XYZ file of C-alpha atoms in Angstrom:
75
model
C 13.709 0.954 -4.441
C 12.329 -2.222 -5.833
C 12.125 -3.769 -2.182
C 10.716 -0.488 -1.239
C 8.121 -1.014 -3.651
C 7.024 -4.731 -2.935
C 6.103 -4.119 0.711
C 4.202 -1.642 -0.145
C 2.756 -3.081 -2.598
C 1.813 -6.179 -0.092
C 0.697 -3.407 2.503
C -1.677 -2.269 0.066
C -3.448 -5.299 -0.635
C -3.223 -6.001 2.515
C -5.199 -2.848 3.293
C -7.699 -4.017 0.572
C -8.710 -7.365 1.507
C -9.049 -5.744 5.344
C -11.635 -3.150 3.824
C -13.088 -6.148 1.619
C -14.072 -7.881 4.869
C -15.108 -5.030 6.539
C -17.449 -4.372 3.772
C -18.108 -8.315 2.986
C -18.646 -8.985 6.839
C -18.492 -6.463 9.184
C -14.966 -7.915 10.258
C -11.707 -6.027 10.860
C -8.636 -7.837 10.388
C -5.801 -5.781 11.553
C -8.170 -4.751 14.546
C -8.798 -8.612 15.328
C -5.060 -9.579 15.095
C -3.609 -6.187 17.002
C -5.985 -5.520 19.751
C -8.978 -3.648 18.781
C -8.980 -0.459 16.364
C -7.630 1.480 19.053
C -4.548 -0.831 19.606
C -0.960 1.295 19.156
C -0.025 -1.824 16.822
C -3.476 -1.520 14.774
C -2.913 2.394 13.946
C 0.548 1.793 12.905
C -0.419 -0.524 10.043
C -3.721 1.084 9.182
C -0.861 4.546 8.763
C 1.727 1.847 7.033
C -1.281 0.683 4.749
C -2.223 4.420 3.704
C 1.498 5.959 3.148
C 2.053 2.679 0.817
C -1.100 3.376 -0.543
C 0.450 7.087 -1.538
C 3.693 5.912 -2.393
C 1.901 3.331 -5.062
C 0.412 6.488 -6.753
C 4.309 7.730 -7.612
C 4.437 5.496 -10.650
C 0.920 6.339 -12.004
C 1.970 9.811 -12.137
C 5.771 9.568 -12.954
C 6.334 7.607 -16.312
C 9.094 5.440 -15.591
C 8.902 4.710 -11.781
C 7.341 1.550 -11.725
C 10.424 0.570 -13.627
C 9.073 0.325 -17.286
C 11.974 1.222 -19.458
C 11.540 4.913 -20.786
C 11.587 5.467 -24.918
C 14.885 5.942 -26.477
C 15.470 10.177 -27.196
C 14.802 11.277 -30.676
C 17.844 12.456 -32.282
């Protein structure tokens, strides 16, 4: 899970510095190094950068997930 968690972690930022230069300078990333927007190779990561976007929401909403130790019971 923690591996699981790491790439998509990286995929994320990944995803974020791409949109930062698209913003920044009109210059896609992923498009330039796969082909072109259109590329089969280009889709698959912009899809790989928005499920690992999703999955990095799991631990915003689930206390515990992101592997913080949960509070001892009350007895």
């Amino acid at each position: 899970m923690k591996t699981l968690n790491i790439v998509t972690l990286v995929l994320v930022i990944v995803g974020g510095i791409n949109w930062g230069l698209v913003g920044i300078a009109q210059f896609d990333l992923v498009a330039a190094i796969f082909g072109g927007q259109d590329a089969m190779l280009a889709r698959l990561v912009y899809v790989l950068v928005g499920l690992s976007a999703l999955w990095q929401i799991l631990p915003l909403v689930s206390p515990g997930m992101a592997g913080e130790p949960r509070p001892a019971p009350r007895r």
